[in-house]
Coordinates of C-alpha atoms in Angstrom, one line a residue:
X24 CA -17.7 7.7 4.3
X25 CA -16.0 4.3 4.9
X26 CA -14.1 4.6 9.2
X27 CA -11.4 7.0 9.9
X28 CA -7.8 5.9 9.2
X29 CA -6.1 5.0 13.0
X30 CA -2.2 4.6 12.2
X31 CA 0.7 4.2 14.8
X32 CA 4.0 4.3 13.4
X33 CA 7.6 4.7 15.2
X34 CA 10.5 6.7 14.6
X35 CA 13.0 3.8 12.7
X36 CA 15.7 7.0 11.7
X37 CA 17.0 8.1 15.5
X38 CA 17.2 6.1 18.6
X39 CA 14.1 6.9 21.1
X40 CA 15.8 8.1 24.1
X41 CA 13.3 9.3 25.6
X42 CA 9.6 10.9 24.8
X43 CA 9.3 14.2 27.0
X44 CA 6.2 15.9 25.2
X45 CA 3.4 15.2 23.3
X46 CA 1.4 18.4 20.3
X47 CA -1.8 17.8 18.9
X48 CA -1.3 18.8 14.8
X49 CA -4.2 19.0 11.9
X50 CA -3.3 18.5 9.0
X51 CA -5.0 18.9 5.5
X52 CA -5.1 16.9 2.1
X53 CA -6.6 20.4 0.1
X54 CA -8.7 19.3 -3.9
X55 CA -8.9 21.5 -5.2
X56 CA -12.4 19.8 -7.3
X57 CA -10.5 18.7 -10.3
X58 CA -7.6 16.7 -10.3
X59 CA -4.9 18.8 -8.2
X60 CA -4.2 18.4 -4.1
X61 CA -2.3 21.6 -2.4
X62 CA 1.0 20.9 -0.2
X63 CA 3.2 22.6 0.8
X64 CA 7.4 22.9 0.5
X65 CA 9.9 23.1 2.8
X66 CA 14.0 23.4 2.1
X67 CA 15.3 23.3 6.1
X68 CA 18.2 22.9 7.6
X69 CA 18.5 22.9 11.5
X70 CA 19.1 19.1 13.6
X71 CA 16.8 17.3 11.9
X72 CA 19.2 17.5 8.4
X73 CA 19.5 19.7 5.3
X74 CA 16.1 18.0 2.6
X75 CA 13.6 19.9 1.1
X76 CA 10.6 17.7 1.2
X77 CA 6.8 18.0 0.6
X78 CA 4.6 17.8 3.7
X79 CA 0.2 18.5 3.5
X80 CA -0.2 22.0 5.0
X81 CA -1.9 22.5 8.8
X82 CA 0.2 23.0 12.4
X83 CA -0.2 23.0 16.2
X84 CA -3.6 23.9 18.2
X85 CA -3.5 26.1 20.2
X86 CA -4.9 25.8 24.2
X87 CA -8.7 25.9 24.5
X88 CA -8.9 25.8 20.1
X89 CA -11.6 24.1 19.1
X90 CA -9.4 21.0 15.9
X91 CA -11.9 22.5 12.9
X92 CA -11.2 26.1 13.4
X93 CA -7.4 25.1 14.1
X94 CA -7.6 24.0 10.0
X95 CA -9.3 26.8 8.4
X96 CA -6.9 29.3 11.0
X97 CA -3.7 26.6 9.7
X98 CA -4.3 26.9 5.4
X99 CA -5.3 30.4 5.3
X100 CA -2.1 31.6 7.0
X101 CA 0.1 28.5 4.7
X102 CA -2.2 28.7 1.5
X103 CA -3.9 31.4 1.8
X104 CA -7.3 29.5 1.2
X105 CA -10.5 29.6 2.5
X106 CA -11.8 26.1 3.2
X107 CA -14.8 23.7 3.9
X108 CA -14.7 20.8 5.1
X109 CA -15.7 17.8 4.0
X110 CA -14.8 14.5 6.2
X111 CA -12.1 13.0 8.8
X112 CA -9.6 11.5 6.8
X113 CA -7.8 10.3 10.2
X114 CA -5.7 10.4 12.7
X115 CA -1.8 9.1 12.2
X116 CA 0.0 9.0 15.6
X117 CA 4.1 8.8 15.5
X118 CA 7.4 10.5 17.2
X119 CA 10.4 12.6 16.2
X120 CA 13.0 10.8 18.2
X121 CA 15.6 14.0 18.1
X122 CA 13.3 16.0 20.0
X123 CA 11.8 13.7 22.3
X124 CA 8.9 14.7 20.8
X125 CA 5.0 12.4 20.1
X126 CA 2.6 14.0 17.5
X127 CA -0.9 13.1 17.4
X128 CA -2.2 14.7 13.5
X129 CA -5.9 14.6 13.1
X130 CA -6.0 14.5 9.0
X131 CA -8.3 16.2 6.9
X132 CA -9.8 16.2 3.7
X133 CA -11.1 19.3 2.8
X134 CA -12.0 22.0 -0.6
X135 CA -10.1 25.0 -1.5
X136 CA -13.1 28.1 -2.0
X137 CA -10.8 30.7 -3.1
X138 CA -7.5 32.0 -2.2
X139 CA -6.0 34.9 -0.3
X140 CA -2.6 36.8 0.9
X141 CA -1.0 33.6 3.2
X142 CA 0.0 34.8 7.3
X143 CA 3.5 33.2 7.4
X144 CA 4.9 33.5 10.4
X145 CA 8.6 33.8 9.4
X146 CA 10.2 30.5 11.4
X147 CA 8.0 29.5 8.5
X148 CA 9.3 32.2 5.8
X149 CA 13.2 32.3 7.3
X150 CA 14.1 29.0 8.5
X151 CA 11.5 26.6 6.6
X152 CA 11.5 28.8 3.6
X153 CA 7.4 27.9 2.6
X154 CA 6.0 27.8 -0.4
X155 CA 2.7 26.3 -2.6
X156 CA 2.3 23.3 -4.7
X157 CA -0.6 23.0 -6.9
X158 CA 0.8 18.6 -7.5
X159 CA -2.0 16.2 -9.0
X160 CA -1.9 12.5 -7.4
X161 CA 0.4 11.1 -9.2
X162 CA 3.0 14.2 -9.1
X163 CA 2.6 13.9 -5.3
X164 CA 3.8 10.3 -4.8
X165 CA 6.5 10.2 -6.4
X166 CA 7.3 13.8 -5.1
X167 CA 6.7 11.6 -0.8
X168 CA 9.0 9.8 -2.9
X169 CA 12.0 11.4 -4.1
X170 CA 11.7 13.2 -0.5
X171 CA 12.6 10.7 0.9
X172 CA 16.0 10.5 0.3
X173 CA 16.8 11.6 3.9
X174 CA 15.6 10.9 7.8
X175 CA 13.1 13.4 8.0
X176 CA 11.4 12.5 4.1
X177 CA 11.4 9.3 5.0
X178 CA 9.1 10.5 8.6
X179 CA 6.3 12.1 6.7
X180 CA 6.3 9.9 3.7
X181 CA 5.0 6.9 5.7
X182 CA 3.0 9.3 7.6
X183 CA 1.2 11.4 4.4
X184 CA 1.6 8.2 2.2
X185 CA -1.9 6.4 3.6
X186 CA -3.7 10.1 3.6
X187 CA -2.9 11.4 0.0
X188 CA -4.3 7.5 -0.5
X189 CA -7.2 7.6 1.3
X190 CA -8.2 10.3 0.6
X191 CA -8.0 9.7 -3.0
X192 CA -10.3 6.7 -2.4
X193 CA -12.3 8.9 -0.3
X194 CA -12.6 11.0 -3.7
X195 CA -14.2 8.4 -6.1
X196 CA -16.7 7.0 -4.3
X197 CA -16.9 2.9 -2.8
X198 CA -18.1 2.2 -5.7
X199 CA -14.9 2.4 -7.0
X200 CA -11.8 -0.2 -7.1
X201 CA -8.5 0.4 -8.5
X202 CA -7.4 -1.6 -10.6
X203 CA -3.5 -0.9 -12.4
X204 CA -1.2 -3.1 -14.9
X205 CA 1.8 -5.1 -14.4
X206 CA 3.6 -2.4 -14.9
X207 CA 1.9 0.9 -12.3
X208 CA 1.9 -2.1 -10.0
X209 CA 5.9 -2.8 -10.4
X210 CA 6.3 1.3 -10.4
X211 CA 3.8 1.8 -7.3
X212 CA 5.6 -1.8 -5.8
X213 CA 8.7 0.7 -6.2
X214 CA 7.8 3.8 -4.1
X215 CA 6.0 2.3 -1.0
X216 CA 9.6 0.3 -0.5
X217 CA 11.4 4.0 -1.8
X218 CA 9.5 5.2 1.0
X219 CA 7.4 3.8 3.2
X220 CA 6.9 0.2 4.2
X221 CA 10.1 -1.9 3.0
X222 CA 9.9 -5.9 0.9
X223 CA 10.0 -8.1 3.7
X224 CA 7.1 -6.2 5.8
X225 CA 4.8 -6.7 2.3
X226 CA 6.2 -9.5 1.7
X227 CA 4.6 -10.6 5.4
X228 CA 1.7 -8.5 5.1
X229 CA 1.2 -10.7 1.6
X230 CA 1.5 -13.6 2.7
X231 CA -0.7 -13.1 5.6
X232 CA -3.7 -12.0 3.5
X233 CA -3.2 -14.6 1.4
X234 CA -3.9 -16.8 4.8
X235 CA -6.5 -14.9 6.1
X236 CA -8.4 -15.1 2.7
X237 CA -8.8 -18.8 2.3
X238 CA -9.3 -22.2 4.9
X239 CA -6.7 -23.8 5.3
X240 CA -6.7 -27.2 6.6
X241 CA -4.7 -30.6 5.9
X242 CA -1.4 -30.2 4.2
X243 CA -0.2 -27.1 2.3
X244 CA 2.1 -28.0 -0.9
X245 CA 4.1 -25.0 -1.5
X246 CA 5.1 -25.1 -5.3
X247 CA 7.5 -22.1 -5.1
X248 CA 9.2 -20.0 -7.9
X249 CA 12.0 -17.8 -7.6
X250 CA 11.8 -13.7 -6.9
X251 CA 8.9 -12.6 -4.8
X252 CA 6.5 -14.4 -5.9
X253 CA 8.6 -17.9 -4.7
X254 CA 9.0 -15.5 -1.4
X255 CA 5.2 -15.4 -0.7
X256 CA 5.0 -18.6 -0.4
X257 CA 8.0 -19.3 1.9
X258 CA 5.7 -16.2 4.1
X259 CA 3.4 -18.7 3.2
X260 CA 5.0 -21.6 4.7
X261 CA 6.2 -20.0 7.5
X262 CA 3.0 -18.9 8.8
X263 CA 0.9 -21.5 8.8
X264 CA 4.8 -23.5 10.3
X265 CA 4.6 -20.7 13.2
X266 CA 0.2 -21.3 13.1
X267 CA 0.4 -25.4 13.3
X268 CA -0.7 -25.9 9.7
X269 CA 1.0 -29.0 8.2
X270 CA 2.6 -27.5 4.8
X271 CA 5.8 -28.6 2.8
X272 CA 8.1 -26.1 0.3
X273 CA 7.3 -27.8 -3.2
X274 CA 10.4 -25.9 -5.4
X275 CA 11.2 -24.7 -9.3
X276 CA 13.2 -22.3 -9.0
X277 CA 16.2 -21.9 -5.7
X278 CA 16.2 -18.2 -7.2
X279 CA 15.6 -16.1 -4.3
X280 CA 15.5 -12.7 -3.2
X281 CA 17.5 -10.9 -0.7
X282 CA 13.7 -11.6 1.2
X283 CA 12.8 -14.4 -0.4
X284 CA 16.1 -15.6 0.7
X285 CA 15.2 -15.1 5.0
X286 CA 11.6 -15.9 4.9
X287 CA 13.2 -19.9 3.1
X288 CA 15.9 -19.8 5.8
X289 CA 13.3 -18.7 8.9
X290 CA 11.3 -21.9 7.7
X291 CA 13.5 -24.0 7.8
X292 CA 14.0 -23.0 11.1
X293 CA 10.7 -24.0 11.6
X294 CA 10.6 -27.2 10.2
X295 CA 9.3 -27.0 8.0
X296 CA 10.0 -29.7 5.3
X297 CA 11.2 -28.5 1.8
X298 CA 12.3 -30.4 -2.3
X299 CA 13.2 -29.6 -6.0
X300 CA 9.7 -31.2 -8.4
X301 CA 8.5 -34.0 -9.1
X302 CA 6.7 -35.7 -10.7
X303 CA 3.7 -37.3 -7.9
X304 CA 4.5 -34.2 -5.9
X305 CA 1.3 -32.0 -5.6
X306 CA -0.5 -36.7 -4.1
X307 CA -1.9 -37.0 -1.2
X308 CA -2.2 -32.6 -0.5
X309 CA -5.3 -30.2 0.5
X310 CA -4.1 -27.5 -0.8
X311 CA -2.2 -26.8 -2.7
X312 CA -0.5 -23.0 -3.0
X313 CA 0.5 -21.5 -6.0
X314 CA 4.1 -18.9 -5.9
X315 CA 4.9 -20.3 -8.8
X316 CA 5.0 -17.7 -11.6
X317 CA 4.2 -13.8 -10.4
X318 CA 2.4 -11.3 -13.1
X319 CA 5.1 -9.8 -15.7
X320 CA 4.9 -14.1 -16.7
X321 CA 4.6 -13.9 -20.5
X322 CA 4.1 -16.6 -23.7
X323 CA 3.8 -20.0 -23.3
X324 CA 5.2 -21.5 -20.3
X325 CA 7.9 -24.7 -20.5
X326 CA 10.1 -27.5 -18.9
X327 CA 9.2 -28.3 -15.3
X328 CA 6.7 -25.2 -15.1
X329 CA 3.9 -26.9 -17.2
X330 CA 4.4 -29.7 -15.8
X331 CA 3.6 -28.4 -11.9
X332 CA 0.7 -26.8 -13.2
X333 CA -1.0 -30.2 -15.4
X334 CA -0.6 -32.1 -12.6
X335 CA -1.5 -29.0 -10.0
X336 CA -4.2 -28.5 -12.1
X337 CA -5.2 -33.1 -12.3
X338 CA -4.5 -33.8 -8.3
X339 CA -7.7 -33.1 -6.8
X340 CA -6.6 -30.4 -4.3
X341 CA -8.2 -27.6 -3.2
X342 CA -5.9 -24.5 -5.0
X343 CA -4.6 -21.3 -4.0
X344 CA -3.0 -18.4 -6.3
X345 CA -0.9 -15.7 -4.5
X346 CA -0.7 -12.4 -6.3
X347 CA -2.0 -14.9 -9.4
X348 CA -2.6 -17.3 -11.4
X349 CA 0.8 -18.8 -13.1
X350 CA 0.4 -19.1 -16.8
X351 CA -1.1 -16.4 -16.6
X352 CA -0.5 -12.5 -18.5
X353 CA -1.5 -10.6 -15.9
X354 CA -2.1 -8.1 -18.6
X355 CA -4.2 -9.5 -20.7
X356 CA -5.7 -12.4 -18.7
X357 CA -4.8 -14.9 -21.2
X358 CA -2.1 -17.9 -21.2
X359 CA -2.2 -21.7 -23.0
X360 CA -2.3 -23.6 -18.8
X361 CA -2.6 -22.0 -17.1
X362 CA -3.0 -23.2 -13.0
X363 CA -7.2 -23.3 -11.8
X364 CA -7.5 -22.1 -9.1
X365 CA -10.8 -22.0 -6.5
X366 CA -9.2 -19.2 -5.2
X367 CA -7.0 -16.2 -6.0
X368 CA -5.5 -13.8 -3.6
X369 CA -4.6 -11.2 -5.7
X370 CA -1.5 -8.3 -3.6
X371 CA -2.3 -5.4 -3.0
X372 CA -4.0 -4.1 -6.1
X373 CA -6.7 -5.7 -8.7
X374 CA -4.0 -6.0 -12.4
X375 CA -5.9 -6.1 -15.8
X376 CA -5.9 -8.8 -17.0
X377 CA -8.0 -10.6 -13.6
X378 CA -11.1 -8.7 -14.6
X379 CA -10.2 -10.0 -18.3
X380 CA -13.2 -12.4 -20.2
X381 CA -11.4 -14.8 -20.6
X382 CA -9.8 -14.8 -17.3
X383 CA -12.5 -16.9 -16.0
X384 CA -11.1 -19.7 -17.0
X385 CA -8.9 -19.7 -14.9
X386 CA -10.0 -17.7 -12.0
X387 CA -13.4 -19.4 -9.3
X388 CA -13.0 -17.0 -7.5
X389 CA -10.9 -13.6 -6.6
X390 CA -10.1 -11.4 -3.3
X391 CA -7.3 -8.5 -2.7
X392 CA -4.9 -8.4 0.2
X393 CA -4.4 -4.9 0.7
X394 CA -0.6 -4.1 2.4
X395 CA -0.1 -0.6 1.7
X396 CA 0.7 -0.7 -1.6
X397 CA 0.0 2.8 -3.0
X398 CA -0.4 3.7 -6.2
X399 CA 2.0 5.4 -8.3
X400 CA -0.2 6.8 -10.7
X401 CA -4.5 6.1 -11.5
X402 CA -5.0 3.8 -14.6
X403 CA -8.2 0.8 -14.6
X404 CA -10.9 1.9 -12.1
X405 CA -13.9 -1.6 -11.7
X406 CA -16.8 -0.1 -11.3
X407 CA -19.2 -1.7 -8.1
X408 CA -22.2 -3.5 -9.6
X409 CA -25.2 -1.7 -9.4
X410 CA -24.1 1.7 -9.0
X411 CA -23.7 4.3 -12.0
X412 CA -22.2 3.7 -14.7
X413 CA -19.2 6.7 -15.8
X414 CA -17.4 6.3 -19.5
X415 CA -14.0 3.8 -18.9
X416 CA -14.9 2.1 -15.1
X417 CA -14.6 -1.3 -15.9
X418 CA -17.5 -4.0 -15.3
X419 CA -16.8 -5.9 -12.0
X420 CA -17.1 -9.6 -12.8
X421 CA -18.5 -11.9 -10.9
X422 CA -15.7 -14.1 -9.2
X423 CA -14.0 -11.1 -7.6
X424 CA -15.0 -10.1 -4.0
X425 CA -15.2 -6.5 -3.5
X426 CA -14.3 -6.1 -0.1
X427 CA -10.6 -6.6 0.6
X428 CA -8.6 -8.7 3.1
X429 CA -7.2 -5.5 4.9
X430 CA -3.5 -6.1 6.1
X431 CA -1.4 -2.4 5.5
X432 CA -0.6 -2.8 9.1
X433 CA 0.6 -5.3 10.0
X434 CA 3.9 -6.5 10.9
X435 CA 6.1 -9.4 11.2

């Protein structure tokens, strides 16, 4: 069994004036043993505002009560469920500043065995209008994102989506890795930003994952394009410069996202040199970080991108591609010309094209940077080498490193 999660969160919705009490809470992800989970729906209109919410079932631990006994009691009361406790998923510490409370949430993974009458309190009936929800993983993730339109909904989503993801991983087993299409990655990124983590934080984590996955020495030329892939390069420049490593930016596009512009300004303030791409831009460097094009690229490279990619491949420096090798199709692994990397650090999840047979032409070693993105839906599964085969699983290619770089909870 994997190590339990330990997450500490702050309340970014209401200002903190003081905290005057702790509440010990037990909660559970409840599986039906197939492909669905049980949650509760709450509709409330109180000091937190008017909101309709999705939440795991659970509640406060009574004085002297054992937490295992408490979760069985809560699930019996709220869902009418008799359960088998499969494991403890972890502990999330978070705050409700509006009511000056610190919550210590102990999360379980349980399997429902049978159902009978629920035993709700008057407040649960009249104030919260509590009702059960029976959802697939995909439906639950979408529901959390949809309900993150209110302050309380956002607090709950930030606390519970990482737990839902962990429950899914535990049920799948340690011999399986998620693999996604480009479209699923786009949806997953959007879901995570909407419900949990600002895009700027994800960009920082992506760059930090790249930094931790590679060895850095000498001078690094960071080739940046536009959009978020280029933004990852600017964020990497900030991390390298901030830790005393020599780096410079080779720029093929000045079209930056809002988050990319933030890190570009920060890199400039740190004194990172930046210049437009010109022939010879990568001469003399020890490492090239490829942040030119993202997973959505399709077709053939055009100038000046084609010349830049060819020069990166010919310059003799060690090459680290960020998220995907520029020029490669993220769904098929196909490319007429692409960056040949010594290391590719893919962000969030492995993309389907990166484990296609033809991807090995461009990728020598593939490492995952887990930045805390919650998958919008289950899709492909990669099987660990030597694990029992299951229908539909993808084999693990020789270039994929199984254990990810974990930066899920890092903050700038």
